[in-house]
Tab-separated table of C-alpha atoms in Angstrom:
chain	number	residue	atom	x	y	z
A	911	MET	CA	119.597	94.583	115.907
A	912	SER	CA	117.341	96.907	117.780
A	913	ARG	CA	113.422	96.471	117.404
A	914	ILE	CA	113.378	99.295	115.113
A	915	GLU	CA	116.091	97.777	112.807
A	916	LYS	CA	114.258	94.530	112.998
A	917	ARG	CA	111.051	95.954	112.134
A	918	PHE	CA	112.343	97.803	109.056
A	919	ALA	CA	114.312	94.830	107.778
A	920	ARG	CA	111.266	92.512	108.084
A	921	LEU	CA	109.151	95.055	106.170
A	922	GLY	CA	111.837	95.274	103.531
A	923	GLU	CA	111.803	91.603	103.200
A	924	GLU	CA	107.986	91.636	102.773
A	925	GLY	CA	108.009	94.577	100.335
A	926	ARG	CA	106.026	96.639	102.552
A	927	LYS	CA	106.265	100.300	103.954
A	928	ALA	CA	106.087	101.233	107.522
A	929	PHE	CA	103.049	102.638	109.230
A	930	VAL	CA	104.064	104.911	112.294
A	931	ALA	CA	101.143	106.044	114.470
A	932	TYR	CA	101.487	108.887	117.022
A	933	ILE	CA	99.293	109.029	119.941
A	934	MET	CA	99.649	111.092	123.175
A	935	ALA	CA	100.286	109.232	126.489
A	936	GLY	CA	97.355	110.127	128.880
A	937	ASP	CA	95.106	111.564	126.330
A	938	PRO	CA	92.156	111.913	127.326
A	939	ASP	CA	93.046	109.885	130.373
A	940	PRO	CA	95.664	107.140	131.159
A	941	ALA	CA	93.198	104.299	130.997
A	942	ARG	CA	91.821	105.118	127.488
A	943	SER	CA	95.183	105.956	126.155
A	944	ALA	CA	96.571	102.682	127.306
A	945	ALA	CA	93.765	100.855	125.777
A	946	LEU	CA	94.299	102.546	122.513
A	947	MET	CA	98.091	101.976	122.562
A	948	VAL	CA	97.531	98.067	123.212
A	949	GLY	CA	95.417	97.843	120.227
A	950	LEU	CA	97.566	99.627	117.738
A	951	PRO	CA	99.819	96.554	116.763
A	952	GLU	CA	96.644	94.449	115.730
A	953	ALA	CA	95.514	97.553	113.769
A	954	GLY	CA	98.433	97.501	111.731
A	955	VAL	CA	100.789	99.827	113.359
A	956	ASP	CA	104.582	99.013	112.604
A	957	VAL	CA	105.933	101.631	114.973
A	958	ILE	CA	104.289	103.523	117.830
A	959	GLU	CA	105.247	107.058	118.615
A	960	LEU	CA	104.123	107.818	122.091
A	961	GLY	CA	103.903	111.460	122.805
A	962	MET	CA	105.342	112.787	126.264
A	963	PRO	CA	102.794	115.704	127.402
A	964	PHE	CA	104.328	118.995	128.125
A	965	THR	CA	103.098	122.401	129.080
A	966	ASP	CA	104.652	124.340	126.263
A	967	PRO	CA	104.534	122.178	122.914
A	968	MET	CA	106.135	124.915	120.544
A	969	ALA	CA	106.155	122.613	117.644
A	970	ASP	CA	102.760	121.261	117.855
A	971	GLY	CA	99.606	122.497	116.431
A	972	PRO	CA	96.322	122.938	118.397
A	973	THR	CA	95.265	119.288	118.009
A	974	ILE	CA	98.160	117.878	119.745
A	975	GLN	CA	98.545	120.742	122.247
A	976	LEU	CA	94.974	120.295	123.435
A	977	ALA	CA	95.586	116.595	123.608
A	978	GLY	CA	98.718	117.427	125.923
A	979	GLN	CA	96.672	119.694	128.192
A	980	ARG	CA	93.923	116.969	128.432
A	981	ALA	CA	96.496	114.443	129.629
A	982	LEU	CA	98.260	116.640	132.175
A	983	GLU	CA	94.800	117.527	133.468
A	984	ALA	CA	94.203	114.072	133.733
A	985	GLY	CA	97.498	113.403	135.866
A	986	GLN	CA	99.758	112.068	133.205
A	987	THR	CA	103.421	112.279	134.127
A	988	LEU	CA	106.589	111.097	132.602
A	989	ALA	CA	106.698	108.570	135.124
A	990	GLY	CA	103.227	107.443	134.180
A	991	THR	CA	104.202	107.424	130.593
A	992	LEU	CA	107.127	105.041	131.225
A	993	SER	CA	104.670	102.862	133.334
A	994	MET	CA	102.239	102.692	130.423
A	995	VAL	CA	105.167	101.393	128.160
A	996	ARG	CA	106.179	98.684	130.720
A	997	ASP	CA	102.639	97.504	130.935
A	998	PHE	CA	102.517	97.384	127.073
A	999	ARG	CA	105.686	95.318	127.140
A	1000	ARG	CA	104.195	92.608	129.079
A	1001	HIS	CA	102.283	91.338	126.250
A	1002	ASP	CA	104.103	92.955	123.221
A	1003	ASP	CA	108.005	92.731	123.188
A	1004	GLU	CA	108.305	93.156	119.463
A	1005	THR	CA	106.583	96.550	118.474
A	1006	PRO	CA	109.022	99.481	118.558
A	1007	ILE	CA	108.187	102.410	120.728
A	1008	VAL	CA	109.529	105.791	120.177
A	1009	LEU	CA	108.982	108.576	122.820
A	1010	MET	CA	108.429	111.910	121.365
A	1011	GLY	CA	108.345	115.329	122.827
A	1012	TYR	CA	110.473	118.233	124.472
A	1013	TYR	CA	113.572	118.144	126.477
A	1014	ASN	CA	112.283	119.899	129.590
A	1015	PRO	CA	110.573	116.863	131.290
A	1016	ILE	CA	113.547	114.712	130.519
A	1017	TYR	CA	115.917	117.349	132.069
A	1018	ALA	CA	113.858	117.657	135.008
A	1019	ARG	CA	113.872	113.958	135.864
A	1020	GLY	CA	117.649	113.556	135.161
A	1021	VAL	CA	118.996	112.499	131.910
A	1022	GLU	CA	120.770	109.478	133.450
A	1023	ARG	CA	117.774	108.553	135.354
A	1024	PHE	CA	115.426	108.925	132.430
A	1025	LEU	CA	117.613	107.009	130.104
A	1026	SER	CA	118.146	103.993	132.538
A	1027	GLU	CA	114.283	104.027	133.033
A	1028	ALA	CA	113.473	104.340	129.429
A	1029	ALA	CA	115.519	101.432	128.589
A	1030	GLU	CA	114.214	99.317	131.170
A	1031	ALA	CA	110.814	100.059	130.257
A	1032	GLY	CA	111.472	99.099	126.821
A	1033	ILE	CA	111.736	102.284	124.825
A	1034	ASP	CA	113.583	101.857	121.493
A	1035	GLY	CA	114.008	105.534	120.154
A	1036	LEU	CA	113.714	109.228	121.132
A	1037	ILE	CA	112.479	112.016	119.140
A	1038	VAL	CA	113.163	115.328	120.994
A	1039	VAL	CA	112.197	118.351	118.849
A	1040	ASP	CA	113.814	121.143	120.740
A	1041	LEU	CA	117.371	119.800	121.035
A	1042	PRO	CA	119.709	120.734	117.819
A	1043	PRO	CA	122.663	118.620	116.694
A	1044	GLU	CA	124.843	121.047	118.441
A	1045	GLU	CA	123.619	119.581	121.861
A	1046	ASP	CA	124.138	115.926	121.022
A	1047	GLU	CA	126.061	115.460	124.247
A	1048	GLU	CA	123.289	116.384	126.301
A	1049	LEU	CA	120.977	113.656	125.350
A	1050	CYS	CA	121.607	112.024	121.974
A	1051	LEU	CA	124.936	110.317	122.802
A	1052	PRO	CA	124.059	109.247	126.107
A	1053	ALA	CA	120.826	107.728	124.643
A	1054	ARG	CA	122.908	105.752	122.127
A	1055	ALA	CA	125.047	104.554	124.833
A	1056	HIS	CA	121.809	103.230	126.404
A	1057	GLY	CA	120.889	101.450	123.337
A	1058	ILE	CA	118.090	103.829	122.502
A	1059	ASP	CA	118.002	105.184	118.810
A	1060	PHE	CA	117.850	109.144	118.671
A	1061	ILE	CA	115.754	109.772	115.739
A	1062	ARG	CA	116.317	113.284	113.991
A	1063	LEU	CA	113.801	115.429	112.016
A	1064	ALA	CA	114.792	116.801	108.616
A	1065	THR	CA	112.726	119.317	107.107
A	1066	PRO	CA	112.324	121.097	103.522
A	1067	THR	CA	114.714	123.802	104.913
A	1068	THR	CA	117.412	121.231	105.816
A	1069	ASP	CA	119.990	122.132	103.125
A	1070	ASP	CA	122.963	120.186	102.062
A	1071	GLU	CA	125.076	122.306	104.381
A	1072	ARG	CA	123.105	121.498	107.339
A	1073	LEU	CA	122.076	117.837	106.564
A	1074	PRO	CA	125.405	116.263	107.816
A	1075	ALA	CA	125.295	117.668	111.197
A	1076	VAL	CA	121.435	116.590	111.345
A	1077	LEU	CA	122.331	113.019	110.375
A	1078	ALA	CA	125.684	112.721	112.202
A	1079	ASN	CA	124.427	110.749	115.207
A	1080	THR	CA	120.901	109.813	113.982
A	1081	SER	CA	119.894	106.170	114.319
A	1082	GLY	CA	116.813	103.891	113.636
A	1083	PHE	CA	115.259	106.224	110.956
A	1084	VAL	CA	114.981	109.652	109.681
A	1085	TYR	CA	111.548	111.592	110.191
A	1086	TYR	CA	111.204	113.852	107.192
A	1087	VAL	CA	108.860	116.630	107.903
A	1088	SER	CA	107.012	117.308	104.680
A	1089	ILE	CA	105.890	120.750	105.358
A	1090	THR	CA	107.261	123.757	107.187
A	1091	GLY	CA	105.172	124.823	110.456
A	1092	ILE	CA	103.455	123.244	113.112
A	1093	THR	CA	101.761	119.816	113.272
A	1094	GLY	CA	98.360	119.473	111.643
A	1095	ALA	CA	98.521	122.646	110.097
A	1096	ALA	CA	98.806	121.965	106.310
A	1097	THR	CA	98.455	119.291	103.791
A	1098	ALA	CA	101.829	118.171	102.300
A	1099	GLN	CA	102.308	117.930	98.281
A	1100	SER	CA	103.749	114.599	97.343
A	1101	ALA	CA	105.302	115.894	94.240
A	1102	GLU	CA	107.670	118.106	95.985
A	1103	ILE	CA	108.940	115.321	98.686
A	1104	GLY	CA	110.443	112.549	96.463
A	1105	PRO	CA	113.797	114.338	95.613
A	1106	GLU	CA	114.111	115.220	99.233
A	1107	VAL	CA	113.601	111.764	100.585
A	1108	GLU	CA	116.110	110.395	98.037
A	1109	ARG	CA	118.697	112.877	99.098
A	1110	ILE	CA	118.348	112.093	102.735
A	1111	ARG	CA	118.209	108.343	102.198
A	1112	ALA	CA	121.472	108.581	100.272
A	1113	ALA	CA	123.101	110.757	102.939
A	1114	SER	CA	122.148	108.762	105.973
A	1115	GLY	CA	121.734	105.029	104.737
A	1116	LEU	CA	118.784	104.853	107.163
A	1117	PRO	CA	114.907	104.538	106.339
A	1118	VAL	CA	113.113	107.852	105.743
A	1119	VAL	CA	109.428	108.066	107.009
A	1120	VAL	CA	107.387	110.911	105.762
A	1121	GLY	CA	105.171	112.914	108.332
A	1122	PHE	CA	103.004	115.857	109.010
A	1123	GLY	CA	99.869	116.653	106.941
A	1124	ILE	CA	98.693	113.083	106.245
A	1125	ARG	CA	95.007	112.561	107.173
A	1126	THR	CA	93.688	109.784	105.069
A	1127	PRO	CA	94.338	106.307	103.894
A	1128	GLU	CA	94.789	107.636	100.211
A	1129	ALA	CA	97.374	110.234	101.435
A	1130	ALA	CA	99.201	107.513	103.612
A	1131	ALA	CA	99.536	105.221	100.511
A	1132	GLU	CA	100.860	108.304	98.426
A	1133	PHE	CA	103.374	109.452	100.881
A	1134	ALA	CA	104.464	105.858	101.963
A	1135	ALA	CA	105.120	105.158	98.300
A	1136	ILE	CA	107.733	107.801	98.339
A	1137	GLY	CA	109.564	107.177	101.410
A	1138	ASP	CA	110.072	103.967	103.625
A	1139	GLY	CA	106.877	104.746	105.358
A	1140	CYS	CA	104.582	107.370	106.835
A	1141	VAL	CA	103.614	108.815	110.202
A	1142	VAL	CA	100.117	109.983	111.175
A	1143	GLY	CA	99.556	111.772	114.366
A	1144	SER	CA	97.244	114.804	114.420
A	1145	ALA	CA	94.436	112.829	112.522
A	1146	ILE	CA	94.551	110.054	115.090
A	1147	VAL	CA	94.750	112.193	118.024
A	1148	ALA	CA	91.681	114.324	116.749
A	1149	GLU	CA	89.675	111.016	116.026
A	1150	ASN	CA	90.668	109.852	119.843
A	1151	ALA	CA	89.408	113.318	120.957
A	1152	SER	CA	86.016	112.889	119.192
A	1153	GLY	CA	84.698	110.623	122.025
A	1154	LYS	CA	84.207	107.606	119.723
A	1155	PRO	CA	84.903	104.242	121.261
A	1156	VAL	CA	88.425	102.992	121.341
A	1157	GLU	CA	87.364	100.353	118.795
A	1158	GLU	CA	86.214	103.007	116.128
A	1159	VAL	CA	89.539	104.822	116.673
A	1160	LEU	CA	91.350	101.630	116.004
A	1161	ALA	CA	89.262	101.096	112.897
A	1162	PHE	CA	90.222	104.679	111.576
A	1163	VAL	CA	94.044	103.602	112.674
A	1164	ARG	CA	93.688	100.399	110.535
A	1165	SER	CA	92.313	102.059	107.346
A	1166	LEU	CA	95.450	104.308	107.513
A	1167	ALA	CA	97.727	101.270	107.904
A	1168	GLU	CA	96.019	99.445	104.961
A	1169	GLY	CA	96.503	102.575	102.986
A	1170	THR	CA	100.179	102.656	103.911
A	1171	HIS	CA	100.852	98.972	103.410
A	1172	ARG	CA	99.338	99.090	99.725
A	1173	ALA	CA	102.131	101.595	98.805
C-alpha cells in the first residue's frame, strides 16, 4: 500500500476524516516554508499538499498567486522543492506528500527525470491542474509506473458523461473542488456538495476530499463530514503571509485539523 492508501485506511479504522493542508514551497523563503512543513504533522495534518511555484498559476486566486511570486523571488526552484521533501523525509517517512501545481516546470525538467527524482525524494502523489485526462500518457500514466498517485480534480461541472474520463486513471483520492472559479475566491455551500461527493465516491471507489472556500475550523468540520476529509489552502497560506511566527501559523493549522477530526 502507498502512504496515501495507508493513511486513509488508518483514518477509516479510527473513524476520522482526513485533514489535508496546502502550503507553497519556498513561501516566503525556503527556510520558513521548510520549518512550517516540518511542523504540519504534529499540528494534525494527515496529508501535505506542497505547491510548486510557477509564473502563470491560472487556476489560483490572489493569495496563492502572491505566495508563488514570493517563493520564486526568494529563489525557490523545482529542484529546491524536491530537496525540501528529501529533508522532510529524514525524520518523517509516514506522512503522505502530494505535489500540486502546473505541468510547465515538470516538462521543462523532463518528465522521466522529474518522476525519478520525485519518487526518490519521497513524493506520494501529484495534482497537476492543467493536464486533462486526454493527456494521461504525458504524465499520469508514467507517474503511476513510478508508484506515484495521480490525483484528479472533480468539480461542480463534472457531469456523468465527463466523470468516467476524469476518474479513469485517478488513484490515491479524488479532490472535489466545491466551487467554480479560482482558489480562495468564494465560500462553498455544504448543502450542495453532499450528492456530488456521493456520486464521485460511488463512481471511483476512492476517498473524496473537499476543498476550496474552507477557512475556519467550523467549516472544516462541516465539509469533512460530507466527504472523507477536507483541504485547506488559501487560509493557511494567508496566515503564513501575515508575518506571524511559525508557531502561531501552526496553531491555526491545528485548529483546522481539530475541526476536521471532530467531523
